[in-house]
mmCIF file of C-alpha atoms in Angstrom:
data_model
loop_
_atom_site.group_PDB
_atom_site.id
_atom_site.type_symbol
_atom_site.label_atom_id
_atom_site.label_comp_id
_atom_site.label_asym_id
_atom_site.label_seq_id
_atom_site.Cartn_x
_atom_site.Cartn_y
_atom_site.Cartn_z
ATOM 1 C CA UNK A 1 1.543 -176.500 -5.040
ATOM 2 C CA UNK A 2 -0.919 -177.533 -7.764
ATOM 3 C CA UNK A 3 -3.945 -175.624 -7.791
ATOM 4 C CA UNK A 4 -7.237 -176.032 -7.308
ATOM 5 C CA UNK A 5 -9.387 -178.190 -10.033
ATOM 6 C CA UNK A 6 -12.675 -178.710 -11.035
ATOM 7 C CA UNK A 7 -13.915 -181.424 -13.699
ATOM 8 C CA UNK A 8 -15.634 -181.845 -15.616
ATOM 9 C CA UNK A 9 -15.208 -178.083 -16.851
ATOM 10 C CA UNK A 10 -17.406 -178.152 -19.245
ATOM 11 C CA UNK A 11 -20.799 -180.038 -19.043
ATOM 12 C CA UNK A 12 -24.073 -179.951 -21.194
ATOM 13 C CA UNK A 13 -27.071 -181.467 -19.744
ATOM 14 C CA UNK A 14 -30.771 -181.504 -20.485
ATOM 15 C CA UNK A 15 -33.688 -180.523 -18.448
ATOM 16 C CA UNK A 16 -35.111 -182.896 -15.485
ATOM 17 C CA UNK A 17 -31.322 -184.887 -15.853
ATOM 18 C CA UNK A 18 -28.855 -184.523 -12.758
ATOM 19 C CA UNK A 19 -25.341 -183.571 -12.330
ATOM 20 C CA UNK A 20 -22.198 -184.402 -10.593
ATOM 21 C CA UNK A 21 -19.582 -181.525 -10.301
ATOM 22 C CA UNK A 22 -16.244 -182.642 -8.638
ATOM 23 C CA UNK A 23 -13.566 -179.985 -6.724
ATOM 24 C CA UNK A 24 -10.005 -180.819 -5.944
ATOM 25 C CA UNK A 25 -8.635 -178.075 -3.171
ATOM 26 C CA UNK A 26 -5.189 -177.362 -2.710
ATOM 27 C CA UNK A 27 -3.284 -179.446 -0.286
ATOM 28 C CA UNK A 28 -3.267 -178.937 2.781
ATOM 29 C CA UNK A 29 -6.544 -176.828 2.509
ATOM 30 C CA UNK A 30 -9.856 -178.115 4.464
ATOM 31 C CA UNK A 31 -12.256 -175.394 4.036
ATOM 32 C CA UNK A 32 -14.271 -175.849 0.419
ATOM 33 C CA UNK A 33 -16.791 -173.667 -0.952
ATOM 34 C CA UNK A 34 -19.013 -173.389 -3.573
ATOM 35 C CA UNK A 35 -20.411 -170.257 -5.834
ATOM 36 C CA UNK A 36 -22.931 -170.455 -8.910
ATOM 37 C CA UNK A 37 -22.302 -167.612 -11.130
ATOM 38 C CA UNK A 38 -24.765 -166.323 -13.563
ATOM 39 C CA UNK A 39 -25.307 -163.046 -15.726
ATOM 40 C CA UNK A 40 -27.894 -161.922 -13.962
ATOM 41 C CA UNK A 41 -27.351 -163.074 -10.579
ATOM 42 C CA UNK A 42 -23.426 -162.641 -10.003
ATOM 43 C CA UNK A 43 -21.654 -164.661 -8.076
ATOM 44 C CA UNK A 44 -23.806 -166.789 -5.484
ATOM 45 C CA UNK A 45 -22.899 -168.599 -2.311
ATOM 46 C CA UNK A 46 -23.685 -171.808 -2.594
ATOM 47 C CA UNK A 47 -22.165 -174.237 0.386
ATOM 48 C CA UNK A 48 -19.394 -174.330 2.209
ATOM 49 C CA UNK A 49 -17.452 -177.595 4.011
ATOM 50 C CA UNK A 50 -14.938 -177.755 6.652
ATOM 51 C CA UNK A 51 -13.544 -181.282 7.547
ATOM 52 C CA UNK A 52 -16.992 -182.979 5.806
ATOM 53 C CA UNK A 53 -18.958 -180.676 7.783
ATOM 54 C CA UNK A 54 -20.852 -178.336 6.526
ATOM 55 C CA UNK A 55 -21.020 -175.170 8.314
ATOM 56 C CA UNK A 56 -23.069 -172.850 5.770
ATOM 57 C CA UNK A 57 -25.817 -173.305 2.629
ATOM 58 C CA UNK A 58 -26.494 -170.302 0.711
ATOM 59 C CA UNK A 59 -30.316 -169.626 -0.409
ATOM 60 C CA UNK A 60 -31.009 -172.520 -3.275
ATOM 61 C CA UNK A 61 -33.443 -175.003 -3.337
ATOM 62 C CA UNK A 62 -32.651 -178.559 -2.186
ATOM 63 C CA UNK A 63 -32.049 -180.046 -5.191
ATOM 64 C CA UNK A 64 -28.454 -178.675 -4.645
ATOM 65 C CA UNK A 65 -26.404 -180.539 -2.393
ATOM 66 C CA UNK A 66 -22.515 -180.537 -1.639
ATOM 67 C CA UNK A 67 -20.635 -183.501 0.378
ATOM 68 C CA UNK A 68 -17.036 -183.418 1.329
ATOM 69 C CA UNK A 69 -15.269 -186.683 1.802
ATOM 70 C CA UNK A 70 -12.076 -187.327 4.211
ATOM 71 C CA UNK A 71 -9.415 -185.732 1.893
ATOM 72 C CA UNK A 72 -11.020 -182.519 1.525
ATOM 73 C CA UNK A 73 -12.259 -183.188 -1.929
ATOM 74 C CA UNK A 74 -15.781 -181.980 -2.552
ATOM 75 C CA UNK A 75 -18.399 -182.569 -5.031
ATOM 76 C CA UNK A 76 -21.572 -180.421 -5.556
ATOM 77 C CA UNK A 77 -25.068 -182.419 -7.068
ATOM 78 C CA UNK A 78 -27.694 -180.574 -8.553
ATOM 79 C CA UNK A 79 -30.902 -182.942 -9.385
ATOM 80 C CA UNK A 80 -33.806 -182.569 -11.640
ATOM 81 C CA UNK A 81 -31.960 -179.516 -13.620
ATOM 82 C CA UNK A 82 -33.742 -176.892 -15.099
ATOM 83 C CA UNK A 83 -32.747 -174.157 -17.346
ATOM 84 C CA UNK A 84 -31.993 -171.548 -15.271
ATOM 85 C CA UNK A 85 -29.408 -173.839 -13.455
ATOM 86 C CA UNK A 86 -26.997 -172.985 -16.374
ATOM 87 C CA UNK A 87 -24.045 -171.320 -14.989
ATOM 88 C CA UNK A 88 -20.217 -171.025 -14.181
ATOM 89 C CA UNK A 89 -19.778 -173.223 -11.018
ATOM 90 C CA UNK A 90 -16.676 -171.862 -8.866
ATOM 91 C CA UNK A 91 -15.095 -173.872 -6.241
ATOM 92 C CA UNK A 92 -12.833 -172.031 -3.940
ATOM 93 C CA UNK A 93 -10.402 -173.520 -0.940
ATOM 94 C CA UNK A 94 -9.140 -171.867 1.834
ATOM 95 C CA UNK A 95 -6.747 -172.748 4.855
ATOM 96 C CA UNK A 96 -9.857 -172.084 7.135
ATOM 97 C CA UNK A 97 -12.802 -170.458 5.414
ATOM 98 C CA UNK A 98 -14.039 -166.317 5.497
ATOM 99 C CA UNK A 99 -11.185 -165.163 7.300
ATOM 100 C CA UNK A 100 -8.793 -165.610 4.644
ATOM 101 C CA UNK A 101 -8.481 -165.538 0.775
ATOM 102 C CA UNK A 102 -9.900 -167.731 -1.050
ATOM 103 C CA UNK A 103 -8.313 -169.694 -4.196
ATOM 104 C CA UNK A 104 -10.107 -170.622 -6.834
ATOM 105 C CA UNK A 105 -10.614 -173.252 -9.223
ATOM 106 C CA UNK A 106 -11.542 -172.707 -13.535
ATOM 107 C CA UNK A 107 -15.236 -173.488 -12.796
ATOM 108 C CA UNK A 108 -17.380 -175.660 -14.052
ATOM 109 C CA UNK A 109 -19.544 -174.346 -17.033
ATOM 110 C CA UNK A 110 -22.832 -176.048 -17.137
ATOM 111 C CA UNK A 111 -25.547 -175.690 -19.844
ATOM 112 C CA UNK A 112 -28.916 -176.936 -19.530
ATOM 113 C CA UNK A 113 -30.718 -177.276 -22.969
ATOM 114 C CA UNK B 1 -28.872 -160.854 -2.471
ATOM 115 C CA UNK B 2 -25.508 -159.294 -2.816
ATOM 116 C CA UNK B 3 -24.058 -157.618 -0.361
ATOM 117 C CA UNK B 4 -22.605 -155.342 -2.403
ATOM 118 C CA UNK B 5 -22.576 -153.055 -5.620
ATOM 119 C CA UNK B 6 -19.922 -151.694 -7.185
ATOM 120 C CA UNK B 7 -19.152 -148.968 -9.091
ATOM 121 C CA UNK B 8 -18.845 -148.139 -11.776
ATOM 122 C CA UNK B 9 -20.063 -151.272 -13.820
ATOM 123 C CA UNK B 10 -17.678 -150.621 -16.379
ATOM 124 C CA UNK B 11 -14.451 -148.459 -17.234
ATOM 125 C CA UNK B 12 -12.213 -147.945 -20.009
ATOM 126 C CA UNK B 13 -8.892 -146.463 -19.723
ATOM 127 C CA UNK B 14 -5.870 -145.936 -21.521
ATOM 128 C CA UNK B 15 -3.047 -148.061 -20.976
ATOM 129 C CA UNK B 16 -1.127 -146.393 -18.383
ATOM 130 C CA UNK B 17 -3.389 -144.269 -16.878
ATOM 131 C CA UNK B 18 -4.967 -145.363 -12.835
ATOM 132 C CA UNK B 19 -8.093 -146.746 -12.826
ATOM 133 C CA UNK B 20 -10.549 -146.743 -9.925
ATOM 134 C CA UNK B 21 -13.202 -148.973 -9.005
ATOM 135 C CA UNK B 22 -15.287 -148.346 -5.483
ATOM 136 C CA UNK B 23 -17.478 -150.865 -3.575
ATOM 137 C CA UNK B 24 -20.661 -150.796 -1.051
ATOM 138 C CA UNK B 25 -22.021 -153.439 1.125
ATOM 139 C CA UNK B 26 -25.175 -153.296 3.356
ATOM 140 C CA UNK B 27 -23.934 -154.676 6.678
ATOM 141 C CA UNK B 28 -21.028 -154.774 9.079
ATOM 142 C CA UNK B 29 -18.110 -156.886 8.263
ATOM 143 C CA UNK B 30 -14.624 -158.551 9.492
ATOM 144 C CA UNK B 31 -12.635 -158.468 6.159
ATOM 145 C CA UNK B 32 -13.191 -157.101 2.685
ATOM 146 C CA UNK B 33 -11.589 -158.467 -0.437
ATOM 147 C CA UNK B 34 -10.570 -157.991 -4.106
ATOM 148 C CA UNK B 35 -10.694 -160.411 -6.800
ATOM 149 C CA UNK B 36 -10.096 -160.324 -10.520
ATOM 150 C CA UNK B 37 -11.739 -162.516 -12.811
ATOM 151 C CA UNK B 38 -10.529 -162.628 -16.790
ATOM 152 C CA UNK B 39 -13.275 -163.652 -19.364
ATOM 153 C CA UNK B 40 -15.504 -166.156 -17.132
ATOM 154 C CA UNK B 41 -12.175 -167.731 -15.217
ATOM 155 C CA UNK B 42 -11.573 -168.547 -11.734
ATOM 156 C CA UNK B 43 -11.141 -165.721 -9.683
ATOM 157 C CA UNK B 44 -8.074 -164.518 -8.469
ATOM 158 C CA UNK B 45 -7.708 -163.060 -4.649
ATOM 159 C CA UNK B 46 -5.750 -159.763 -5.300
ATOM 160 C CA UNK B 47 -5.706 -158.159 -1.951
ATOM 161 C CA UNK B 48 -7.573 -158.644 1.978
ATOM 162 C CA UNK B 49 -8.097 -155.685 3.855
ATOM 163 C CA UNK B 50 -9.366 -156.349 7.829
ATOM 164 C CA UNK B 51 -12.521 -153.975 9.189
ATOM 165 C CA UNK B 52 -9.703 -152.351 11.162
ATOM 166 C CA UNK B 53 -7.747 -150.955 8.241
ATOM 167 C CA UNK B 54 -8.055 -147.882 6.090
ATOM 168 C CA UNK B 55 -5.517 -148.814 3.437
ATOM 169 C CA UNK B 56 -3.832 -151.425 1.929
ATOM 170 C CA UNK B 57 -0.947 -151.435 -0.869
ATOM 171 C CA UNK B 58 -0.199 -154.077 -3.034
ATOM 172 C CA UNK B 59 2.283 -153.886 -5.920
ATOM 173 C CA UNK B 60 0.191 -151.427 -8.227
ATOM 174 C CA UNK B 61 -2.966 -151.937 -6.192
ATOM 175 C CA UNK B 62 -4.241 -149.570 -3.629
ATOM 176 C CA UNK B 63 -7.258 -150.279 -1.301
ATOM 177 C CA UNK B 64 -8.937 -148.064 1.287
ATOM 178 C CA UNK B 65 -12.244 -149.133 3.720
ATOM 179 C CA UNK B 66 -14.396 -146.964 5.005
ATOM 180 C CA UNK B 67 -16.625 -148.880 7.547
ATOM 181 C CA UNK B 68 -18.378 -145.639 8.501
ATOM 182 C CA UNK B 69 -19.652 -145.361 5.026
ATOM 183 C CA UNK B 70 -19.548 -149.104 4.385
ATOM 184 C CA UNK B 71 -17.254 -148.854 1.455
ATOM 185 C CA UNK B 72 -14.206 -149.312 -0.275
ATOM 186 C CA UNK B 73 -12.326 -148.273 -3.432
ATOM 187 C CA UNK B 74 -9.737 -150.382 -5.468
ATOM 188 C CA UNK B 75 -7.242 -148.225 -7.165
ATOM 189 C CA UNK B 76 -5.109 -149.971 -9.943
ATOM 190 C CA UNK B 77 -2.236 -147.489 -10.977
ATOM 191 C CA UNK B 78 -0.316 -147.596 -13.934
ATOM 192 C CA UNK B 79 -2.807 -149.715 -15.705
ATOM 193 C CA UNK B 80 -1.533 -152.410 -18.347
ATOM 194 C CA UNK B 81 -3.457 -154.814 -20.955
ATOM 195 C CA UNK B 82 -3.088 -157.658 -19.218
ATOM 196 C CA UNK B 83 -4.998 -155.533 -16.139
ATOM 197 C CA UNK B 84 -7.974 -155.925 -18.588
ATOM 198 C CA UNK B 85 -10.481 -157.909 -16.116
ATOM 199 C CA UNK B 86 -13.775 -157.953 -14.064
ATOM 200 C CA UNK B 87 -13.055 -157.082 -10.840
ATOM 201 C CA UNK B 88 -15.030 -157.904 -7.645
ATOM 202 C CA UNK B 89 -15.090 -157.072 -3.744
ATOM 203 C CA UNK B 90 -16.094 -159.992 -1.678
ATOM 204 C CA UNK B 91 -16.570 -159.362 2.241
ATOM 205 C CA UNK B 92 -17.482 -161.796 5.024
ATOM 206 C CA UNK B 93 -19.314 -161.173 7.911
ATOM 207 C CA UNK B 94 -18.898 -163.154 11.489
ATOM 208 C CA UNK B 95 -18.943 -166.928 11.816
ATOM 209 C CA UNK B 96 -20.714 -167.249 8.611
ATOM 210 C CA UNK B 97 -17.601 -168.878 6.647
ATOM 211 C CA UNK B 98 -18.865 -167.173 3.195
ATOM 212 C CA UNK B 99 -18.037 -164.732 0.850
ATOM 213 C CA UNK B 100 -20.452 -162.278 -0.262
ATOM 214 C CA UNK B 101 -19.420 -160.925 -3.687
ATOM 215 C CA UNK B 102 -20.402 -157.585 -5.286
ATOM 216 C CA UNK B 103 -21.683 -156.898 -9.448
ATOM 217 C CA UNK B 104 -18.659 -156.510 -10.384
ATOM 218 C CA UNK B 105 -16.619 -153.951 -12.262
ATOM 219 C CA UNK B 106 -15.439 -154.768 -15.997
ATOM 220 C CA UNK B 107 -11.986 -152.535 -16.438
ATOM 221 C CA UNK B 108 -11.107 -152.265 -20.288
ATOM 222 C CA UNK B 109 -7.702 -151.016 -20.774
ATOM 223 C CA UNK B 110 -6.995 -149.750 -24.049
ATOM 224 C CA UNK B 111 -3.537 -150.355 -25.719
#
């Protein structure tokens, strides 16, 4: 089974611009979920999506937002970015979400200038 | 907030020799996992370990939980260079379908 991918993975973006970041889970998989990760935060939850639903948001502002569409692929959108947005961004599926491991894409590395 | 901290933040061993990594998390959980993650890569899921266990074995990885203490150790024997990682525990906790990851643990393993 092909893994799961992320795209762009790398991405360089400037201040007050807005970004799309796309996730491709494994097949079969229907749970995806989201992480930021960041030097001096770690790895954060972001959102996570079950059959377009989605059943969690971590604690970020609303200018991140998540959708999953009807074939389990997800995309994440983060508007008006500012410079501490600048991060690894992890997608991760799963057969069902918490209970069981999750795999995980190469990220997305975004860098806000 | 993480859930948990980990300990230490980094190690160097010797190639060959075990090295041990231990984990702490605040609140009660169903599962605790392991993950490795090599120079700002994807994470890999190395090993699960339910709130009902004590320890898990996996190839040349050894986990034990400790829910009375809230914590859990990862034990990597034999190490190799290629074991050269960060290395993070992740638990959930109920119906909350998310992971909440530890600091981290940077393992150096010295040819």
């Amino acid at each position: 089974k092909a893994g799961v991918t992320q795209t762009p993975r790398y991405l360089i973006k400037t201040r007050g611009q807005q970004v799309t970041l796309s996730c491709s889970p494994i097949s079969g998989h229907r749970s995806v979920s989201w992480y930021q990760q960041t030097p001096g935060q770690g790895l954060q939850f972001l959102f996570e999506y079950f059959s377009e639903t989605q059943r969690n948001k971590g604690n970020f502002p609303g200018r991140f937002s998540g959708r999953q569409f009807s074939n389990s692929r997800s995309e994440m959108n983060v508007s008006t970015l500012e410079l501490g947005d600048s991060a690894l961004y992890l997608c991760a599926s799963s057969s069902s979400g918490g209970f069981y491991e999750q795999y995980f894409g190469p990220g997305t590395r975004l860098t806000v200038t | 907030s993480q859930q948990g901290e980990e300990d230490p933040q980094a190690l160097s061993i010797q190639e060959g020799e075990n090295a041990t990594m231990n984990c702490s998390y605040k609140t009660s959980i169903n599962n605790l996992q392991w993950y490795r993650q090599n120079s700002g890569r994807g994470l890999v899921h190395l090993i699960l370990i339910r709130s009902n266990e004590r320890e898990k074995h996996s190839g040349r990885l050894r986990v034990t939980l400790d829910t009375s203490k809230k914590s859990s150790s990862l034990l990597i024997t034999a190490s190799r260079a290629a074991d050269t990682a960060s290395y993070f525990c992740a638990t959930d906790a109920g119906n909350d379908y998310k992971l909440s990851f530890g600091a981290g643990t940077t393992v150096t393993v010295r040819a």
